[in-house]
Short mmCIF file of C-alpha atoms and ligand atoms in Angstrom, two decimals:
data_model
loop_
_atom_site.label_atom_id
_atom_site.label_comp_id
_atom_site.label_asym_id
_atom_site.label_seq_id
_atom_site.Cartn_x
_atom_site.Cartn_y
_atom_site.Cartn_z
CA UNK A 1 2.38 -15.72 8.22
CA UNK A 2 5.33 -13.56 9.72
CA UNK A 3 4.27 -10.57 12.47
CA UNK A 4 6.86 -8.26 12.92
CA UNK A 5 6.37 -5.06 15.22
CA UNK A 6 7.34 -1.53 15.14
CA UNK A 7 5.90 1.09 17.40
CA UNK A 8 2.17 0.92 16.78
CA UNK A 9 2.68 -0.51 13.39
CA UNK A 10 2.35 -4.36 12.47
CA UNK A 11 3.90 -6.21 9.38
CA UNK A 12 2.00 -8.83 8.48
CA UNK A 13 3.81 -11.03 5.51
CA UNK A 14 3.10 -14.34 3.81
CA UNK A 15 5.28 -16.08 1.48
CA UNK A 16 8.09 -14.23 2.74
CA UNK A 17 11.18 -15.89 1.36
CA UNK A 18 9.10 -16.52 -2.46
CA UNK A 19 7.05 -13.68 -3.29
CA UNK A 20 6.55 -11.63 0.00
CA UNK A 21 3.49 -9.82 0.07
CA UNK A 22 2.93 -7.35 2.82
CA UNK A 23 -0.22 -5.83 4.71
CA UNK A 24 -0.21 -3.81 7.90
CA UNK A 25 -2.12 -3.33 11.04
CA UNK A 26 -1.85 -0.32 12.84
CA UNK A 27 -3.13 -0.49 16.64
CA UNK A 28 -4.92 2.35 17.65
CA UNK A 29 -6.43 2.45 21.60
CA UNK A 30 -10.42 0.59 20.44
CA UNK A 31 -8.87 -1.10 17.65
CA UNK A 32 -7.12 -1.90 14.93
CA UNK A 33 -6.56 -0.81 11.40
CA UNK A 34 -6.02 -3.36 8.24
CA UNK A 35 -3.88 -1.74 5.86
CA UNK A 36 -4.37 -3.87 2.41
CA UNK A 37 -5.75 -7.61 2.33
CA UNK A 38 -2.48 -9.45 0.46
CA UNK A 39 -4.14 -12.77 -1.44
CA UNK A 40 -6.64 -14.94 -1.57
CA UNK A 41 -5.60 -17.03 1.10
CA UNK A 42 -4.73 -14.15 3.86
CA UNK A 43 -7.73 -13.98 5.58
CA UNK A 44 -7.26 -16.51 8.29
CA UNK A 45 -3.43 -15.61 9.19
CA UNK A 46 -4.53 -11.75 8.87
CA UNK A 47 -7.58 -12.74 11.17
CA UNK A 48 -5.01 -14.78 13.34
CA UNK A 49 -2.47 -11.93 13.33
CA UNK A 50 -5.23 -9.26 15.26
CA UNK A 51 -5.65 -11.94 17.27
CA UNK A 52 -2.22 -11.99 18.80
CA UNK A 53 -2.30 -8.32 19.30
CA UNK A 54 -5.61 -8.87 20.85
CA UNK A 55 -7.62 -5.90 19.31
CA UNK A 56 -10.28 -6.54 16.73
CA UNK A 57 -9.98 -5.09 12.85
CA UNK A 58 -12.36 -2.13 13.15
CA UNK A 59 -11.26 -0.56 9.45
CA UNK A 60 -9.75 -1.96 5.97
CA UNK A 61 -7.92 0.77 4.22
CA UNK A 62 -6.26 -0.23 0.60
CA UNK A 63 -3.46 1.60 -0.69
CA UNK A 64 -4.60 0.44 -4.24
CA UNK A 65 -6.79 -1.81 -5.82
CA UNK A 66 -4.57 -4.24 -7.34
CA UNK A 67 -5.11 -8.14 -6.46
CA UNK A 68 -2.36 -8.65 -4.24
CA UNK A 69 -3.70 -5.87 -2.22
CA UNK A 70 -7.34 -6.98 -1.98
CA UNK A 71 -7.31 -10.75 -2.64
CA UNK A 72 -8.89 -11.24 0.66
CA UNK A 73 -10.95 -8.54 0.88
CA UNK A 74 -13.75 -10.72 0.01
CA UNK A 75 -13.85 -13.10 2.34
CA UNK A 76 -12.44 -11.01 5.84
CA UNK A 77 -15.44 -8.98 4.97
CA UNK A 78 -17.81 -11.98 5.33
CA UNK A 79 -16.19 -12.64 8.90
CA UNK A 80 -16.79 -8.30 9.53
CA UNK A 81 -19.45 -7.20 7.42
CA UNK A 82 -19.43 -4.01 10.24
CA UNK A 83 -15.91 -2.97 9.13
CA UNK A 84 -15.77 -0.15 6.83
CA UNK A 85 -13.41 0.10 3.62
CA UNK A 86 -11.46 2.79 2.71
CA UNK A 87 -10.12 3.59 -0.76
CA UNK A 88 -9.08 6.84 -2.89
CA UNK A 89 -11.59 8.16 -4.98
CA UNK A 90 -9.15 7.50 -8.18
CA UNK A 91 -8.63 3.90 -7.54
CA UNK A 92 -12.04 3.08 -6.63
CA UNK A 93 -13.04 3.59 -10.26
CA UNK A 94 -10.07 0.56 -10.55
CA UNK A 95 -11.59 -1.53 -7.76
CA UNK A 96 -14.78 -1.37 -10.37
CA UNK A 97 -12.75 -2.39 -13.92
CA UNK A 98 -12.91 0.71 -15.11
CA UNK A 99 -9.09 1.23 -16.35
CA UNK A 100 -10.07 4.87 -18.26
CA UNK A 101 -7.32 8.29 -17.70
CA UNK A 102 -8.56 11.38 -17.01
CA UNK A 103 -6.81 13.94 -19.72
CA UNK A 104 -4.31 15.03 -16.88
CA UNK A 105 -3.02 12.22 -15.82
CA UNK A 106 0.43 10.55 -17.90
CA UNK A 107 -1.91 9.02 -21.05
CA UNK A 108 -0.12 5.13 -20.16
CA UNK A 109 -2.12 1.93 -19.73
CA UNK A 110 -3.15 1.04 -16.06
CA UNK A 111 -1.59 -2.26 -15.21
CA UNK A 112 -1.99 -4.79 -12.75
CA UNK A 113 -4.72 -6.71 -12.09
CA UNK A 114 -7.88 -6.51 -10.17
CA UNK A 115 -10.15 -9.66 -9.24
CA UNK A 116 -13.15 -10.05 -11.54
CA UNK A 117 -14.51 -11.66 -8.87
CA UNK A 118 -14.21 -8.96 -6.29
CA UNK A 119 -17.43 -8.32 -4.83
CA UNK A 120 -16.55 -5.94 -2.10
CA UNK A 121 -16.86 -1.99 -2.58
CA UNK A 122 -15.34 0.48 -0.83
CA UNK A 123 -17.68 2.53 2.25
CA UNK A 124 -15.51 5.52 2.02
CA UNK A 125 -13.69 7.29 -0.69
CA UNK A 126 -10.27 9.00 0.64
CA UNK A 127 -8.73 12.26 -0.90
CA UNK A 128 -5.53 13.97 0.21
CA UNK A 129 -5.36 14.79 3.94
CA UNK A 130 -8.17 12.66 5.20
CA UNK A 131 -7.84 11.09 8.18
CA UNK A 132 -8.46 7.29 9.49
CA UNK A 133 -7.91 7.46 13.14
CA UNK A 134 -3.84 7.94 13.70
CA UNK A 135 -3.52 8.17 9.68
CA UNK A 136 -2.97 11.02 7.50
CA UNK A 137 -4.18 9.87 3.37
CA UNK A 138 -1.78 10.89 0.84
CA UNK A 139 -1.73 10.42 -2.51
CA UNK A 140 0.86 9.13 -4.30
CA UNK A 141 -0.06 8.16 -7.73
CA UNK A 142 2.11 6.42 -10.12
CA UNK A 143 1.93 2.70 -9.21
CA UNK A 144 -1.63 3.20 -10.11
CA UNK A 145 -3.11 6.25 -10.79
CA UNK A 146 -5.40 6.34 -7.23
CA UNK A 147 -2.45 4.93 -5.44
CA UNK A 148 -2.27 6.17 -2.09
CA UNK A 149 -0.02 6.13 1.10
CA UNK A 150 -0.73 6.63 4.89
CA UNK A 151 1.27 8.78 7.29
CA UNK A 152 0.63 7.82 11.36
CA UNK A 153 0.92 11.40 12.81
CA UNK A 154 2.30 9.50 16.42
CA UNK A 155 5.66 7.69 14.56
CA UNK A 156 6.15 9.50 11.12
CA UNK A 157 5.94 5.56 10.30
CA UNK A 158 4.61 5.62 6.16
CA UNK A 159 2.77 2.49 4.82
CA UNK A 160 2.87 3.81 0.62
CA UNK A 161 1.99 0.17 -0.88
CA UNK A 162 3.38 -0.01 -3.69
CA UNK A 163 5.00 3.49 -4.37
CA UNK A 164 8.33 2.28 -2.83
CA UNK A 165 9.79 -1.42 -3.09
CA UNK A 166 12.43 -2.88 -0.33
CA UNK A 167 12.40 -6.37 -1.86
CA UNK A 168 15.30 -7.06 -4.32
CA UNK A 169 16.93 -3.34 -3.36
CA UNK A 170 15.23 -0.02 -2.71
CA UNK A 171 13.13 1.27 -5.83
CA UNK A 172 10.56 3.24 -6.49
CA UNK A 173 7.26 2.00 -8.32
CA UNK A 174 8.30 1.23 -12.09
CA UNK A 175 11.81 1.46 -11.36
CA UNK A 176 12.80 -2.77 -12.32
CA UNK A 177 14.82 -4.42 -10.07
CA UNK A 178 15.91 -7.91 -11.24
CA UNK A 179 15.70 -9.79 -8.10
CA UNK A 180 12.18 -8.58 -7.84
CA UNK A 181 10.19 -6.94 -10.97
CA UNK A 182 7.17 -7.69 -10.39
CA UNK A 183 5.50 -4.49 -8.91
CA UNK A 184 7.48 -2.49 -11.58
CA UNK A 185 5.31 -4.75 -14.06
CA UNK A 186 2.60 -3.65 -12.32
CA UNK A 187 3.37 -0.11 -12.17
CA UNK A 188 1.13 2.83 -14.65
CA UNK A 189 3.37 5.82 -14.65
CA UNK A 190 7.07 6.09 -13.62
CA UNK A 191 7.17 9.96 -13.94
CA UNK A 192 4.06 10.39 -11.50
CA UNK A 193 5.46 7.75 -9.19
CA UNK A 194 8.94 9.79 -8.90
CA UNK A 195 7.00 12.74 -8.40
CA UNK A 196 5.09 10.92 -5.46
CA UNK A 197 8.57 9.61 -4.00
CA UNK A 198 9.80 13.13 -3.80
CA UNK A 199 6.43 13.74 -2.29
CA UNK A 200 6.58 11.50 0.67
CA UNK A 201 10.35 11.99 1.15
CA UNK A 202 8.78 16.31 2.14
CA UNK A 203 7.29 14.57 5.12
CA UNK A 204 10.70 12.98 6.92
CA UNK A 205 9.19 9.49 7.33
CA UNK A 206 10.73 7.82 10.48
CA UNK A 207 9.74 4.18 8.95
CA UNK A 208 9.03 3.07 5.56
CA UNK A 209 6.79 0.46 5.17
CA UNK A 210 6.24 -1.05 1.58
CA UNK A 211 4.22 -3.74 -0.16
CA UNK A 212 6.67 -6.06 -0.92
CA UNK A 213 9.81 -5.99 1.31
CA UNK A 214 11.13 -5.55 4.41
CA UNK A 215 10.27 -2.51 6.29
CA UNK A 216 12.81 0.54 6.37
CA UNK A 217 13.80 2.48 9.76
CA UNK A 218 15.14 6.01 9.28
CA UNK A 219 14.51 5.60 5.05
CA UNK A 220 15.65 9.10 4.49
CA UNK A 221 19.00 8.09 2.85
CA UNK A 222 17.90 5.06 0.84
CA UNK A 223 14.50 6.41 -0.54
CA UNK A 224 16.55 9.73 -1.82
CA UNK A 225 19.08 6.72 -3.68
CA UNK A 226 16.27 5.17 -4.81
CA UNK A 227 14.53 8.61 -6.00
CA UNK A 228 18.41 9.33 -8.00
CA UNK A 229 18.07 5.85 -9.29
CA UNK A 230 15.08 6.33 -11.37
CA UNK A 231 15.62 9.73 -12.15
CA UNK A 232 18.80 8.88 -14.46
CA UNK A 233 16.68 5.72 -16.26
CA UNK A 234 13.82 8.29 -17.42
CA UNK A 235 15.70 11.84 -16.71
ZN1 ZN B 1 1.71 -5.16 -4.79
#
């Protein structure tokens, strides 16, 4: 497990030179906020990680319900059955298996996986402009189609999962980068996720942090590159 700070914002990353998969906490003044729950075998160094800041977890918000996002979901909610969870409305229907489109959104197969053996359920379903202490919801579909990213009013920091990559270059979901494909494999809809990039790029983010990758200060430039990237692949 590697902690890395920023502000009020926390990296937390395992397997960070193989297959780095992030999840956040964000301090707030009675506690602390999980963002995602990485793999299976998280929960002790995301456990150990709040205990080095020295608040407790007092929420679990997912971005999105795919495994590497809620592998340990499971069993950190055995050691805090108090702590709420927060997911979108959208990808809640995910976190229960069902993978059906409404007739709006882009008529692609979800993919990704979620654990059959996920037993936890969200407390509270998010929708645009909610709020979870310091964090503005916003939705940013495309990865999946309930994805959804968090704004912290204080920094301007953004935690969008899976709607950005740093690892293996700068993309956007569904946009493959060879050095690190996997959450473009992953990804439902590349047209809604550009559409959500050019979303979060209208709200100036000071910090971008990402599921997989390093996290980006003043991501302006880069996330606009990344935006032009996929545009000419799918124009
Ligand atoms: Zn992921």
């Amino acid at each position: 497990m590697r902690l890395i700070k920023n502000g009020y914002l926390y990296q937390v990353t395992f397997m960070a030179s193989v297959f780095p998969v992030n999840c956040y906490l964000v301090e707030e003044e009675d506690g602390l906020t999980l963002i995602d729950a990485a793999l299976g075998f998280c929960s002790k160094g995301i456990m150990k990680a709040a205990e080095t800041i020295g608040k407790p977890i007092t929420k679990i918000v997912l971005t999105h319900a795919h495994e590497d996002h809620v592998g340990a979901l499971d069993s950190l909610k055995d050691m805090m059955p108090e702590v709420p969870v927060y997911i979108s409305i959208r990808d809640h229907r995910l976190m229960n298996g069902d993978r059906s489109l409404d007739t709006h959104e882009d008529q692609t197969p979800i993919k990704g996986g979620v654990p059959k053996k996920l037993t936890t359920r969200a407390n509270v379903l998010l929708k645009e402009g909610d709020l979870i202490g310091s964090l503005t919801a916003i939705e940013t579909p495309g990865h999946t189609p309930g994805s959804m990213s968090f704004l912290d009013i204080r920094t301007k920091a953004v935690i969008a999962g899976d709607a950005f990559q740093t690892r293996g270059g700068i993309a956007v979901a569904g946009d493959m980068k060879p050095w690190f494909p996997f959450p473009a494999f992953g990804t439902w809809s590349k047209k809604t996720a550009l559409a959500s990039a050019k979303k979060l790029i209208s709200y100036e983010p000071q910090l971008l942090a990402v599921g997989h990758g390093e996290m980006a200060v003043n991501p302006l430039r880069v996330m606009e590159q990344a935006i032009g990237n996929l545009e000419r692949k799918i124009g």
